[in-house]
mmCIF file with all atom_site columns, C-alpha atoms in Angstrom:
data_model
loop_
_atom_site.group_PDB
_atom_site.id
_atom_site.type_symbol
_atom_site.label_atom_id
_atom_site.label_alt_id
_atom_site.label_comp_id
_atom_site.label_asym_id
_atom_site.label_entity_id
_atom_site.label_seq_id
_atom_site.pdbx_PDB_ins_code
_atom_site.Cartn_x
_atom_site.Cartn_y
_atom_site.Cartn_z
_atom_site.occupancy
_atom_site.B_iso_or_equiv
_atom_site.pdbx_formal_charge
_atom_site.auth_seq_id
_atom_site.auth_comp_id
_atom_site.auth_asym_id
_atom_site.auth_atom_id
_atom_site.pdbx_PDB_model_num
ATOM 1   C CA . ALA A 1 1   ? -49.444 16.032 -41.252 1.00 80.00 ? 1   ALA A CA 1
ATOM 2   C CA . GLN A 1 2   ? -52.398 18.156 -39.967 1.00 87.00 ? 2   GLN A CA 1
ATOM 3   C CA . SER A 1 3   ? -52.266 20.313 -36.957 1.00 92.00 ? 3   SER A CA 1
ATOM 4   C CA . VAL A 1 4   ? -54.380 22.905 -35.078 1.00 95.00 ? 4   VAL A CA 1
ATOM 5   C CA . ALA A 1 5   ? -53.152 25.576 -32.603 1.00 96.00 ? 5   ALA A CA 1
ATOM 6   C CA . GLN A 1 6   ? -54.977 27.443 -30.155 1.00 97.00 ? 6   GLN A CA 1
ATOM 7   C CA . PRO A 1 7   ? -52.854 30.027 -28.912 1.00 96.00 ? 7   PRO A CA 1
ATOM 8   C CA . GLU A 1 8   ? -54.864 31.109 -25.702 1.00 96.00 ? 8   GLU A CA 1
ATOM 9   C CA . ASP A 1 9   ? -55.440 28.704 -23.030 1.00 96.00 ? 9   ASP A CA 1
ATOM 10  C CA . GLN A 1 10  ? -58.120 30.961 -21.543 1.00 97.00 ? 10  GLN A CA 1
ATOM 11  C CA . VAL A 1 11  ? -60.138 33.724 -22.546 1.00 97.00 ? 11  VAL A CA 1
ATOM 12  C CA . ASN A 1 12  ? -62.071 36.051 -20.434 1.00 97.00 ? 12  ASN A CA 1
ATOM 13  C CA . VAL A 1 13  ? -64.870 38.345 -21.715 1.00 97.00 ? 13  VAL A CA 1
ATOM 14  C CA . ALA A 1 14  ? -67.713 40.619 -20.044 1.00 97.00 ? 14  ALA A CA 1
ATOM 15  C CA . GLU A 1 15  ? -71.082 39.388 -20.646 1.00 97.00 ? 15  GLU A CA 1
ATOM 16  C CA . GLY A 1 16  ? -72.747 41.220 -23.721 1.00 97.00 ? 16  GLY A CA 1
ATOM 17  C CA . ASN A 1 17  ? -69.368 41.894 -25.223 1.00 97.00 ? 17  ASN A CA 1
ATOM 18  C CA . PRO A 1 18  ? -68.069 40.248 -28.308 1.00 97.00 ? 18  PRO A CA 1
ATOM 19  C CA . LEU A 1 19  ? -65.972 37.342 -28.168 1.00 97.00 ? 19  LEU A CA 1
ATOM 20  C CA . THR A 1 20  ? -63.379 35.763 -30.345 1.00 97.00 ? 20  THR A CA 1
ATOM 21  C CA . VAL A 1 21  ? -61.575 32.422 -29.912 1.00 98.00 ? 21  VAL A CA 1
ATOM 22  C CA . LYS A 1 22  ? -58.426 31.983 -32.251 1.00 98.00 ? 22  LYS A CA 1
ATOM 23  C CA . CYS A 1 23  ? -57.678 28.827 -34.286 1.00 98.00 ? 23  CYS A CA 1
ATOM 24  C CA . THR A 1 24  ? -55.062 28.316 -36.532 1.00 97.00 ? 24  THR A CA 1
ATOM 25  C CA . TYR A 1 25  ? -54.255 25.377 -38.714 1.00 96.00 ? 25  TYR A CA 1
ATOM 26  C CA . SER A 1 26  ? -51.915 23.440 -41.142 1.00 93.00 ? 26  SER A CA 1
ATOM 27  C CA . VAL A 1 27  ? -52.630 21.107 -43.613 1.00 90.00 ? 27  VAL A CA 1
ATOM 28  C CA . SER A 1 28  ? -50.903 19.868 -46.760 1.00 87.00 ? 28  SER A CA 1
ATOM 29  C CA . GLY A 1 29  ? -53.907 20.163 -48.968 1.00 85.00 ? 29  GLY A CA 1
ATOM 30  C CA . ASN A 1 30  ? -57.378 21.933 -48.242 1.00 86.00 ? 30  ASN A CA 1
ATOM 31  C CA . PRO A 1 31  ? -59.198 21.721 -44.903 1.00 89.00 ? 31  PRO A CA 1
ATOM 32  C CA . TYR A 1 32  ? -62.284 20.987 -43.390 1.00 91.00 ? 32  TYR A CA 1
ATOM 33  C CA . LEU A 1 33  ? -62.503 23.028 -40.229 1.00 94.00 ? 33  LEU A CA 1
ATOM 34  C CA . PHE A 1 34  ? -64.644 22.308 -37.269 1.00 95.00 ? 34  PHE A CA 1
ATOM 35  C CA . TRP A 1 35  ? -65.688 24.061 -33.647 1.00 97.00 ? 35  TRP A CA 1
ATOM 36  C CA . TYR A 1 36  ? -66.684 21.981 -30.841 1.00 96.00 ? 36  TYR A CA 1
ATOM 37  C CA . VAL A 1 37  ? -67.572 23.118 -27.355 1.00 96.00 ? 37  VAL A CA 1
ATOM 38  C CA . GLN A 1 38  ? -67.478 20.936 -23.961 1.00 94.00 ? 38  GLN A CA 1
ATOM 39  C CA . TYR A 1 39  ? -69.350 21.589 -21.137 1.00 89.00 ? 39  TYR A CA 1
ATOM 40  C CA . PRO A 1 40  ? -67.912 20.128 -17.651 1.00 82.00 ? 40  PRO A CA 1
ATOM 41  C CA . ASN A 1 41  ? -68.952 16.270 -17.561 1.00 75.00 ? 41  ASN A CA 1
ATOM 42  C CA . ARG A 1 42  ? -70.318 16.243 -20.985 1.00 79.00 ? 42  ARG A CA 1
ATOM 43  C CA . GLY A 1 43  ? -69.245 15.168 -24.527 1.00 83.00 ? 43  GLY A CA 1
ATOM 44  C CA . LEU A 1 44  ? -68.124 17.434 -27.146 1.00 92.00 ? 44  LEU A CA 1
ATOM 45  C CA . GLN A 1 45  ? -70.924 19.396 -28.972 1.00 93.00 ? 45  GLN A CA 1
ATOM 46  C CA . PHE A 1 46  ? -70.680 20.139 -32.594 1.00 93.00 ? 46  PHE A CA 1
ATOM 47  C CA . LEU A 1 47  ? -70.713 24.064 -33.319 1.00 95.00 ? 47  LEU A CA 1
ATOM 48  C CA . LEU A 1 48  ? -70.121 24.661 -36.892 1.00 94.00 ? 48  LEU A CA 1
ATOM 49  C CA . LYS A 1 49  ? -67.837 23.644 -39.820 1.00 92.00 ? 49  LYS A CA 1
ATOM 50  C CA . TYR A 1 50  ? -66.350 24.996 -42.711 1.00 93.00 ? 50  TYR A CA 1
ATOM 51  C CA . ILE A 1 51  ? -66.267 22.651 -46.086 1.00 87.00 ? 51  ILE A CA 1
ATOM 52  C CA . THR A 1 52  ? -66.312 24.887 -48.896 1.00 84.00 ? 52  THR A CA 1
ATOM 53  C CA . GLY A 1 53  ? -67.970 28.103 -50.088 1.00 85.00 ? 53  GLY A CA 1
ATOM 54  C CA . ASP A 1 54  ? -68.700 31.158 -47.854 1.00 88.00 ? 54  ASP A CA 1
ATOM 55  C CA . ASN A 1 55  ? -65.647 32.153 -45.744 1.00 91.00 ? 55  ASN A CA 1
ATOM 56  C CA . LEU A 1 56  ? -68.168 33.059 -42.757 1.00 95.00 ? 56  LEU A CA 1
ATOM 57  C CA . VAL A 1 57  ? -69.895 30.059 -41.464 1.00 95.00 ? 57  VAL A CA 1
ATOM 58  C CA . LYS A 1 58  ? -72.932 30.494 -39.006 1.00 95.00 ? 58  LYS A CA 1
ATOM 59  C CA . GLY A 1 59  ? -73.381 27.610 -36.334 1.00 93.00 ? 59  GLY A CA 1
ATOM 60  C CA . SER A 1 60  ? -75.723 26.707 -33.343 1.00 90.00 ? 60  SER A CA 1
ATOM 61  C CA . TYR A 1 61  ? -75.945 29.521 -30.462 1.00 92.00 ? 61  TYR A CA 1
ATOM 62  C CA . GLY A 1 62  ? -75.164 32.523 -32.184 1.00 95.00 ? 62  GLY A CA 1
ATOM 63  C CA . PHE A 1 63  ? -71.663 31.472 -33.234 1.00 96.00 ? 63  PHE A CA 1
ATOM 64  C CA . GLU A 1 64  ? -70.071 31.931 -36.396 1.00 97.00 ? 64  GLU A CA 1
ATOM 65  C CA . ALA A 1 65  ? -66.469 31.431 -37.622 1.00 97.00 ? 65  ALA A CA 1
ATOM 66  C CA . GLU A 1 66  ? -64.648 33.017 -40.371 1.00 95.00 ? 66  GLU A CA 1
ATOM 67  C CA . PHE A 1 67  ? -62.172 30.857 -42.717 1.00 96.00 ? 67  PHE A CA 1
ATOM 68  C CA . ASN A 1 68  ? -59.210 33.018 -43.830 1.00 95.00 ? 68  ASN A CA 1
ATOM 69  C CA . LYS A 1 69  ? -57.016 31.083 -46.274 1.00 93.00 ? 69  LYS A CA 1
ATOM 70  C CA . SER A 1 70  ? -54.183 33.350 -46.467 1.00 94.00 ? 70  SER A CA 1
ATOM 71  C CA . GLN A 1 71  ? -53.725 33.449 -42.654 1.00 95.00 ? 71  GLN A CA 1
ATOM 72  C CA . THR A 1 72  ? -54.744 29.739 -42.231 1.00 96.00 ? 72  THR A CA 1
ATOM 73  C CA . SER A 1 73  ? -56.994 30.563 -39.262 1.00 97.00 ? 73  SER A CA 1
ATOM 74  C CA . PHE A 1 74  ? -60.654 29.734 -38.275 1.00 98.00 ? 74  PHE A CA 1
ATOM 75  C CA . HIS A 1 75  ? -61.590 32.107 -35.610 1.00 98.00 ? 75  HIS A CA 1
ATOM 76  C CA . LEU A 1 76  ? -64.735 31.576 -33.687 1.00 98.00 ? 76  LEU A CA 1
ATOM 77  C CA . LYS A 1 77  ? -66.663 34.708 -32.863 1.00 97.00 ? 77  LYS A CA 1
ATOM 78  C CA . LYS A 1 78  ? -69.787 35.811 -30.974 1.00 97.00 ? 78  LYS A CA 1
ATOM 79  C CA . PRO A 1 79  ? -71.298 39.354 -31.181 1.00 96.00 ? 79  PRO A CA 1
ATOM 80  C CA . SER A 1 80  ? -72.587 38.974 -27.670 1.00 97.00 ? 80  SER A CA 1
ATOM 81  C CA . ALA A 1 81  ? -71.362 36.628 -24.915 1.00 97.00 ? 81  ALA A CA 1
ATOM 82  C CA . LEU A 1 82  ? -73.516 35.127 -22.570 1.00 96.00 ? 82  LEU A CA 1
ATOM 83  C CA . VAL A 1 83  ? -72.514 33.737 -19.009 1.00 96.00 ? 83  VAL A CA 1
ATOM 84  C CA . SER A 1 84  ? -73.824 30.351 -20.567 1.00 94.00 ? 84  SER A CA 1
ATOM 85  C CA . ASP A 1 85  ? -71.213 30.247 -23.216 1.00 96.00 ? 85  ASP A CA 1
ATOM 86  C CA . SER A 1 86  ? -68.594 29.504 -20.539 1.00 96.00 ? 86  SER A CA 1
ATOM 87  C CA . ALA A 1 87  ? -67.240 26.178 -21.418 1.00 96.00 ? 87  ALA A CA 1
ATOM 88  C CA . LEU A 1 88  ? -64.065 24.650 -23.437 1.00 96.00 ? 88  LEU A CA 1
ATOM 89  C CA . TYR A 1 89  ? -63.845 25.322 -27.079 1.00 98.00 ? 89  TYR A CA 1
ATOM 90  C CA . PHE A 1 90  ? -61.800 23.182 -29.493 1.00 97.00 ? 90  PHE A CA 1
ATOM 91  C CA . CYS A 1 91  ? -60.974 23.634 -33.035 1.00 97.00 ? 91  CYS A CA 1
ATOM 92  C CA . ALA A 1 92  ? -60.411 20.732 -35.238 1.00 95.00 ? 92  ALA A CA 1
ATOM 93  C CA . VAL A 1 93  ? -59.059 20.181 -38.880 1.00 93.00 ? 93  VAL A CA 1
ATOM 94  C CA . ARG A 1 94  ? -59.166 17.375 -41.239 1.00 89.00 ? 94  ARG A CA 1
ATOM 95  C CA . ASP A 1 95  ? -56.965 17.532 -44.748 1.00 84.00 ? 95  ASP A CA 1
ATOM 96  C CA . ARG A 1 96  ? -59.694 16.575 -47.499 1.00 78.00 ? 96  ARG A CA 1
ATOM 97  C CA . ASP A 1 97  ? -56.594 15.957 -49.708 1.00 72.00 ? 97  ASP A CA 1
ATOM 98  C CA . SER A 1 98  ? -55.020 13.577 -47.487 1.00 63.00 ? 98  SER A CA 1
ATOM 99  C CA . GLY A 1 99  ? -55.428 10.425 -49.717 1.00 60.00 ? 99  GLY A CA 1
ATOM 100 C CA . ALA A 1 100 ? -55.896 7.305  -48.431 1.00 55.00 ? 100 ALA A CA 1
ATOM 101 C CA . GLY A 1 101 ? -59.360 8.141  -46.970 1.00 58.00 ? 101 GLY A CA 1
ATOM 102 C CA . SER A 1 102 ? -58.224 9.353  -43.785 1.00 70.00 ? 102 SER A CA 1
ATOM 103 C CA . TYR A 1 103 ? -61.030 10.617 -41.859 1.00 77.00 ? 103 TYR A CA 1
ATOM 104 C CA . GLN A 1 104 ? -59.477 11.550 -38.444 1.00 82.00 ? 104 GLN A CA 1
ATOM 105 C CA . LEU A 1 105 ? -59.930 14.766 -36.949 1.00 88.00 ? 105 LEU A CA 1
ATOM 106 C CA . THR A 1 106 ? -57.017 16.730 -35.392 1.00 92.00 ? 106 THR A CA 1
ATOM 107 C CA . PHE A 1 107 ? -58.021 18.781 -32.519 1.00 95.00 ? 107 PHE A CA 1
ATOM 108 C CA . GLY A 1 108 ? -56.522 21.594 -30.792 1.00 96.00 ? 108 GLY A CA 1
ATOM 109 C CA . LYS A 1 109 ? -55.808 21.692 -27.073 1.00 96.00 ? 109 LYS A CA 1
ATOM 110 C CA . GLY A 1 110 ? -58.933 23.838 -26.203 1.00 96.00 ? 110 GLY A CA 1
ATOM 111 C CA . THR A 1 111 ? -59.246 27.187 -24.981 1.00 97.00 ? 111 THR A CA 1
ATOM 112 C CA . LYS A 1 112 ? -61.140 27.834 -21.752 1.00 97.00 ? 112 LYS A CA 1
ATOM 113 C CA . LEU A 1 113 ? -64.056 30.613 -22.275 1.00 97.00 ? 113 LEU A CA 1
ATOM 114 C CA . SER A 1 114 ? -65.228 32.281 -19.232 1.00 97.00 ? 114 SER A CA 1
ATOM 115 C CA . VAL A 1 115 ? -68.044 35.076 -19.470 1.00 97.00 ? 115 VAL A CA 1
ATOM 116 C CA . ILE A 1 116 ? -68.029 37.336 -16.551 1.00 96.00 ? 116 ILE A CA 1
ATOM 117 C CA . PRO A 1 117 ? -71.538 38.541 -15.331 1.00 94.00 ? 117 PRO A CA 1
ATOM 118 C CA . ASP B 2 1   ? -82.185 9.712  -26.073 1.00 53.00 ? 1   ASP B CA 1
ATOM 119 C CA . THR B 2 2   ? -81.076 9.541  -29.313 1.00 77.00 ? 2   THR B CA 1
ATOM 120 C CA . GLY B 2 3   ? -77.365 10.836 -28.852 1.00 91.00 ? 3   GLY B CA 1
ATOM 121 C CA . VAL B 2 4   ? -74.252 8.473  -28.553 1.00 95.00 ? 4   VAL B CA 1
ATOM 122 C CA . SER B 2 5   ? -74.157 6.695  -25.537 1.00 95.00 ? 5   SER B CA 1
ATOM 123 C CA . GLN B 2 6   ? -71.184 5.092  -23.688 1.00 96.00 ? 6   GLN B CA 1
ATOM 124 C CA . ASN B 2 7   ? -70.706 2.571  -21.124 1.00 96.00 ? 7   ASN B CA 1
ATOM 125 C CA . PRO B 2 8   ? -69.490 2.968  -18.562 1.00 96.00 ? 8   PRO B CA 1
ATOM 126 C CA . ARG B 2 9   ? -69.142 6.367  -17.600 1.00 95.00 ? 9   ARG B CA 1
ATOM 127 C CA . HIS B 2 10  ? -66.657 5.614  -15.212 1.00 96.00 ? 10  HIS B CA 1
ATOM 128 C CA . LYS B 2 11  ? -64.138 2.972  -14.694 1.00 97.00 ? 11  LYS B CA 1
ATOM 129 C CA . ILE B 2 12  ? -61.551 2.447  -11.928 1.00 97.00 ? 12  ILE B CA 1
ATOM 130 C CA . THR B 2 13  ? -59.147 -0.631 -12.492 1.00 97.00 ? 13  THR B CA 1
ATOM 131 C CA . LYS B 2 14  ? -55.750 -1.846 -11.060 1.00 97.00 ? 14  LYS B CA 1
ATOM 132 C CA . ARG B 2 15  ? -52.738 -1.973 -13.500 1.00 97.00 ? 15  ARG B CA 1
ATOM 133 C CA . GLY B 2 16  ? -52.536 -4.960 -15.358 1.00 97.00 ? 16  GLY B CA 1
ATOM 134 C CA . GLN B 2 17  ? -56.330 -5.465 -15.705 1.00 97.00 ? 17  GLN B CA 1
ATOM 135 C CA . ASN B 2 18  ? -58.000 -5.589 -18.743 1.00 97.00 ? 18  ASN B CA 1
ATOM 136 C CA . VAL B 2 19  ? -60.952 -3.401 -19.293 1.00 98.00 ? 19  VAL B CA 1
ATOM 137 C CA . THR B 2 20  ? -63.819 -2.978 -22.097 1.00 98.00 ? 20  THR B CA 1
ATOM 138 C CA . PHE B 2 21  ? -66.034 0.053  -23.106 1.00 97.00 ? 21  PHE B CA 1
ATOM 139 C CA . ARG B 2 22  ? -68.984 0.220  -25.005 1.00 97.00 ? 22  ARG B CA 1
ATOM 140 C CA . CYS B 2 23  ? -70.132 2.627  -27.370 1.00 97.00 ? 23  CYS B CA 1
ATOM 141 C CA . ASP B 2 24  ? -73.857 2.756  -29.233 1.00 96.00 ? 24  ASP B CA 1
ATOM 142 C CA . PRO B 2 25  ? -73.989 5.297  -32.069 1.00 95.00 ? 25  PRO B CA 1
ATOM 143 C CA . ILE B 2 26  ? -76.558 7.356  -33.440 1.00 93.00 ? 26  ILE B CA 1
ATOM 144 C CA . SER B 2 27  ? -79.001 5.031  -35.149 1.00 90.00 ? 27  SER B CA 1
ATOM 145 C CA . GLU B 2 28  ? -77.963 4.546  -38.773 1.00 84.00 ? 28  GLU B CA 1
ATOM 146 C CA . HIS B 2 29  ? -74.554 6.569  -38.565 1.00 88.00 ? 29  HIS B CA 1
ATOM 147 C CA . ASN B 2 30  ? -72.185 4.231  -40.593 1.00 88.00 ? 30  ASN B CA 1
ATOM 148 C CA . ARG B 2 31  ? -69.217 5.643  -39.370 1.00 90.00 ? 31  ARG B CA 1
ATOM 149 C CA . LEU B 2 32  ? -67.968 5.303  -35.712 1.00 94.00 ? 32  LEU B CA 1
ATOM 150 C CA . TYR B 2 33  ? -64.615 6.774  -34.092 1.00 95.00 ? 33  TYR B CA 1
ATOM 151 C CA . TRP B 2 34  ? -62.746 6.347  -30.887 1.00 96.00 ? 34  TRP B CA 1
ATOM 152 C CA . TYR B 2 35  ? -60.733 9.139  -29.166 1.00 96.00 ? 35  TYR B CA 1
ATOM 153 C CA . ARG B 2 36  ? -58.737 9.534  -26.323 1.00 96.00 ? 36  ARG B CA 1
ATOM 154 C CA . GLN B 2 37  ? -58.669 12.970 -24.296 1.00 94.00 ? 37  GLN B CA 1
ATOM 155 C CA . THR B 2 38  ? -56.133 13.479 -21.373 1.00 94.00 ? 38  THR B CA 1
ATOM 156 C CA . LEU B 2 39  ? -56.473 16.611 -18.863 1.00 90.00 ? 39  LEU B CA 1
ATOM 157 C CA . GLY B 2 40  ? -55.819 19.853 -20.501 1.00 88.00 ? 40  GLY B CA 1
ATOM 158 C CA . GLN B 2 41  ? -55.344 18.126 -24.161 1.00 92.00 ? 41  GLN B CA 1
ATOM 159 C CA . GLY B 2 42  ? -57.990 17.842 -27.106 1.00 93.00 ? 42  GLY B CA 1
ATOM 160 C CA . PRO B 2 43  ? -59.016 14.775 -28.159 1.00 94.00 ? 43  PRO B CA 1
ATOM 161 C CA . GLU B 2 44  ? -56.508 12.126 -30.049 1.00 94.00 ? 44  GLU B CA 1
ATOM 162 C CA . PHE B 2 45  ? -57.922 9.928  -32.650 1.00 93.00 ? 45  PHE B CA 1
ATOM 163 C CA . LEU B 2 46  ? -57.387 6.419  -32.148 1.00 94.00 ? 46  LEU B CA 1
ATOM 164 C CA . THR B 2 47  ? -59.419 4.513  -34.605 1.00 94.00 ? 47  THR B CA 1
ATOM 165 C CA . TYR B 2 48  ? -62.643 4.390  -37.170 1.00 91.00 ? 48  TYR B CA 1
ATOM 166 C CA . PHE B 2 49  ? -64.946 2.001  -38.484 1.00 92.00 ? 49  PHE B CA 1
ATOM 167 C CA . GLN B 2 50  ? -67.103 2.234  -41.527 1.00 89.00 ? 50  GLN B CA 1
ATOM 168 C CA . ASN B 2 51  ? -70.086 -0.103 -40.915 1.00 89.00 ? 51  ASN B CA 1
ATOM 169 C CA . GLU B 2 52  ? -68.179 -3.290 -39.269 1.00 90.00 ? 52  GLU B CA 1
ATOM 170 C CA . ALA B 2 53  ? -64.726 -2.579 -41.042 1.00 90.00 ? 53  ALA B CA 1
ATOM 171 C CA . GLN B 2 54  ? -61.992 -1.073 -38.944 1.00 90.00 ? 54  GLN B CA 1
ATOM 172 C CA . LEU B 2 55  ? -60.349 1.463  -41.777 1.00 88.00 ? 55  LEU B CA 1
ATOM 173 C CA . GLU B 2 56  ? -58.137 3.297  -39.718 1.00 86.00 ? 56  GLU B CA 1
ATOM 174 C CA . LYS B 2 57  ? -56.106 3.098  -36.826 1.00 88.00 ? 57  LYS B CA 1
ATOM 175 C CA . SER B 2 58  ? -53.717 5.697  -35.058 1.00 88.00 ? 58  SER B CA 1
ATOM 176 C CA . ARG B 2 59  ? -50.242 4.682  -33.886 1.00 84.00 ? 59  ARG B CA 1
ATOM 177 C CA . LEU B 2 60  ? -51.468 5.612  -30.548 1.00 81.00 ? 60  LEU B CA 1
ATOM 178 C CA . LEU B 2 61  ? -53.319 2.375  -30.738 1.00 84.00 ? 61  LEU B CA 1
ATOM 179 C CA . SER B 2 62  ? -50.862 -0.074 -29.449 1.00 87.00 ? 62  SER B CA 1
ATOM 180 C CA . ASP B 2 63  ? -51.033 -3.877 -29.451 1.00 92.00 ? 63  ASP B CA 1
ATOM 181 C CA . ARG B 2 64  ? -52.836 -3.610 -26.026 1.00 95.00 ? 64  ARG B CA 1
ATOM 182 C CA . PHE B 2 65  ? -55.666 -1.844 -27.536 1.00 95.00 ? 65  PHE B CA 1
ATOM 183 C CA . SER B 2 66  ? -58.345 -3.619 -29.660 1.00 95.00 ? 66  SER B CA 1
ATOM 184 C CA . ALA B 2 67  ? -61.678 -2.214 -30.907 1.00 96.00 ? 67  ALA B CA 1
ATOM 185 C CA . GLU B 2 68  ? -64.395 -4.099 -32.573 1.00 95.00 ? 68  GLU B CA 1
ATOM 186 C CA . ARG B 2 69  ? -67.665 -3.270 -34.396 1.00 95.00 ? 69  ARG B CA 1
ATOM 187 C CA . PRO B 2 70  ? -69.009 -6.980 -35.275 1.00 89.00 ? 70  PRO B CA 1
ATOM 188 C CA . LYS B 2 71  ? -72.504 -5.882 -36.531 1.00 86.00 ? 71  LYS B CA 1
ATOM 189 C CA . GLY B 2 72  ? -71.927 -2.482 -37.698 1.00 83.00 ? 72  GLY B CA 1
ATOM 190 C CA . SER B 2 73  ? -74.052 -1.015 -34.738 1.00 90.00 ? 73  SER B CA 1
ATOM 191 C CA . PHE B 2 74  ? -72.362 -0.796 -31.524 1.00 95.00 ? 74  PHE B CA 1
ATOM 192 C CA . SER B 2 75  ? -68.506 -0.955 -30.958 1.00 97.00 ? 75  SER B CA 1
ATOM 193 C CA . THR B 2 76  ? -66.100 -2.129 -28.249 1.00 97.00 ? 76  THR B CA 1
ATOM 194 C CA . LEU B 2 77  ? -62.578 -0.924 -27.214 1.00 97.00 ? 77  LEU B CA 1
ATOM 195 C CA . GLU B 2 78  ? -60.597 -3.153 -25.006 1.00 97.00 ? 78  GLU B CA 1
ATOM 196 C CA . ILE B 2 79  ? -57.342 -2.492 -23.235 1.00 97.00 ? 79  ILE B CA 1
ATOM 197 C CA . GLN B 2 80  ? -55.497 -5.268 -22.113 1.00 97.00 ? 80  GLN B CA 1
ATOM 198 C CA . ARG B 2 81  ? -52.769 -4.941 -19.325 1.00 97.00 ? 81  ARG B CA 1
ATOM 199 C CA . THR B 2 82  ? -53.735 -1.406 -18.369 1.00 97.00 ? 82  THR B CA 1
ATOM 200 C CA . GLU B 2 83  ? -51.139 0.873  -17.437 1.00 96.00 ? 83  GLU B CA 1
ATOM 201 C CA . GLN B 2 84  ? -51.335 4.124  -15.495 1.00 95.00 ? 84  GLN B CA 1
ATOM 202 C CA . GLY B 2 85  ? -50.489 6.050  -18.666 1.00 94.00 ? 85  GLY B CA 1
ATOM 203 C CA . ASP B 2 86  ? -53.944 4.659  -20.166 1.00 96.00 ? 86  ASP B CA 1
ATOM 204 C CA . SER B 2 87  ? -55.748 6.750  -17.670 1.00 97.00 ? 87  SER B CA 1
ATOM 205 C CA . ALA B 2 88  ? -57.800 9.125  -19.867 1.00 96.00 ? 88  ALA B CA 1
ATOM 206 C CA . MET B 2 89  ? -61.350 10.064 -21.064 1.00 95.00 ? 89  MET B CA 1
ATOM 207 C CA . TYR B 2 90  ? -62.423 7.665  -23.990 1.00 97.00 ? 90  TYR B CA 1
ATOM 208 C CA . LEU B 2 91  ? -64.680 9.230  -26.368 1.00 96.00 ? 91  LEU B CA 1
ATOM 209 C CA . CYS B 2 92  ? -66.721 7.803  -28.932 1.00 96.00 ? 92  CYS B CA 1
ATOM 210 C CA . ALA B 2 93  ? -68.431 9.545  -31.898 1.00 95.00 ? 93  ALA B CA 1
ATOM 211 C CA . SER B 2 94  ? -70.380 8.606  -34.872 1.00 93.00 ? 94  SER B CA 1
ATOM 212 C CA . SER B 2 95  ? -71.249 10.513 -38.278 1.00 90.00 ? 95  SER B CA 1
ATOM 213 C CA . PRO B 2 96  ? -73.828 10.284 -40.647 1.00 84.00 ? 96  PRO B CA 1
ATOM 214 C CA . LYS B 2 97  ? -74.191 10.310 -44.575 1.00 75.00 ? 97  LYS B CA 1
ATOM 215 C CA . GLU B 2 98  ? -76.044 13.308 -45.844 1.00 70.00 ? 98  GLU B CA 1
ATOM 216 C CA . GLN B 2 99  ? -77.517 13.314 -48.966 1.00 64.00 ? 99  GLN B CA 1
ATOM 217 C CA . GLY B 2 100 ? -76.032 10.214 -49.868 1.00 62.00 ? 100 GLY B CA 1
ATOM 218 C CA . GLU B 2 101 ? -72.555 11.360 -48.895 1.00 63.00 ? 101 GLU B CA 1
ATOM 219 C CA . TYR B 2 102 ? -70.459 10.724 -45.935 1.00 59.00 ? 102 TYR B CA 1
ATOM 220 C CA . THR B 2 103 ? -70.039 13.631 -43.743 1.00 67.00 ? 103 THR B CA 1
ATOM 221 C CA . ASP B 2 104 ? -67.469 14.611 -41.551 1.00 74.00 ? 104 ASP B CA 1
ATOM 222 C CA . THR B 2 105 ? -69.639 16.178 -38.810 1.00 86.00 ? 105 THR B CA 1
ATOM 223 C CA . GLN B 2 106 ? -68.805 13.718 -35.629 1.00 90.00 ? 106 GLN B CA 1
ATOM 224 C CA . TYR B 2 107 ? -71.256 13.725 -32.721 1.00 92.00 ? 107 TYR B CA 1
ATOM 225 C CA . PHE B 2 108 ? -69.609 12.710 -29.488 1.00 94.00 ? 108 PHE B CA 1
ATOM 226 C CA . GLY B 2 109 ? -70.963 10.624 -26.312 1.00 95.00 ? 109 GLY B CA 1
ATOM 227 C CA . PRO B 2 110 ? -70.411 11.626 -23.046 1.00 93.00 ? 110 PRO B CA 1
ATOM 228 C CA . GLY B 2 111 ? -66.913 9.558  -22.653 1.00 95.00 ? 111 GLY B CA 1
ATOM 229 C CA . THR B 2 112 ? -65.681 6.780  -20.398 1.00 96.00 ? 112 THR B CA 1
ATOM 230 C CA . ARG B 2 113 ? -63.258 8.171  -17.841 1.00 96.00 ? 113 ARG B CA 1
ATOM 231 C CA . LEU B 2 114 ? -60.834 5.532  -17.001 1.00 97.00 ? 114 LEU B CA 1
ATOM 232 C CA . THR B 2 115 ? -58.558 5.678  -13.952 1.00 97.00 ? 115 THR B CA 1
ATOM 233 C CA . VAL B 2 116 ? -55.835 3.091  -13.782 1.00 97.00 ? 116 VAL B CA 1
ATOM 234 C CA . LEU B 2 117 ? -54.611 2.616  -10.188 1.00 95.00 ? 117 LEU B CA 1
#
C-alpha cells in the first residue's frame, strides 16, 4: 500500500520569505513523487516530480523539492514567496515497485498556502 | 486549447438519475485516468486506460460506475442510480510517452462538479 501525509492543513508565509510545504510518504518499494498545485475552480497543475537521480528537483514557477529517503520526505520549497503562489498544494506518490503495472497516484489531503502581502 | 477538457463542468441531478461525463485528453496521450475529489481531500484514483484498454480499477469504482474509452481517444464516465454520496469533483488526467517510454506525469482537466440532490 502507498500513502502520503501532508501534516499541515494550512501554511501562512509573508511575501518575500522562503516557504516550505511538507510531505511524507509510505511505499513498499521505491517512490515516484510529485507535487501539484490547484487554484480555485481550476484543475491540478503539475509542478515537479522525483523519479531517480539528484535528490533536489527543480520545477515550475521557481519551486523545488528535496527527496530524503531516510526521512521518507519530499518537502516543497521556494526561496521567495509571491502572493500569486497562494493556492492548494498536493503531494502524490506512486510505488514504482508495486508490480502488476499499477499506475495510480495516491495524493495527500492538500496544504493551503497563503502568502500574505 | 491543447489541455485536457471535461464536459460538462457542472452537473446537478436528482438521486437515482444516471449521469455521464466526458473527458478529452491531450492529443496523442495514450493513458487516461479518472479521479474523484471531495471537499478537503486529495484526488482519489478511480480507473485508468491505456489506449482503449481499461487496465486498472479502484475498489471505489462500484458497479454503479462504468468508464469507457472506445477508440482510445475521449473517455466517458457514467454513474447509474446516483446517490448523494456521489457528489464530488470528477477529474480526468492524461499522460504521454516521453522518449518512447510511458511517463507518470499526469496532466489534469478542470473537472466536472457533480451535485446529487
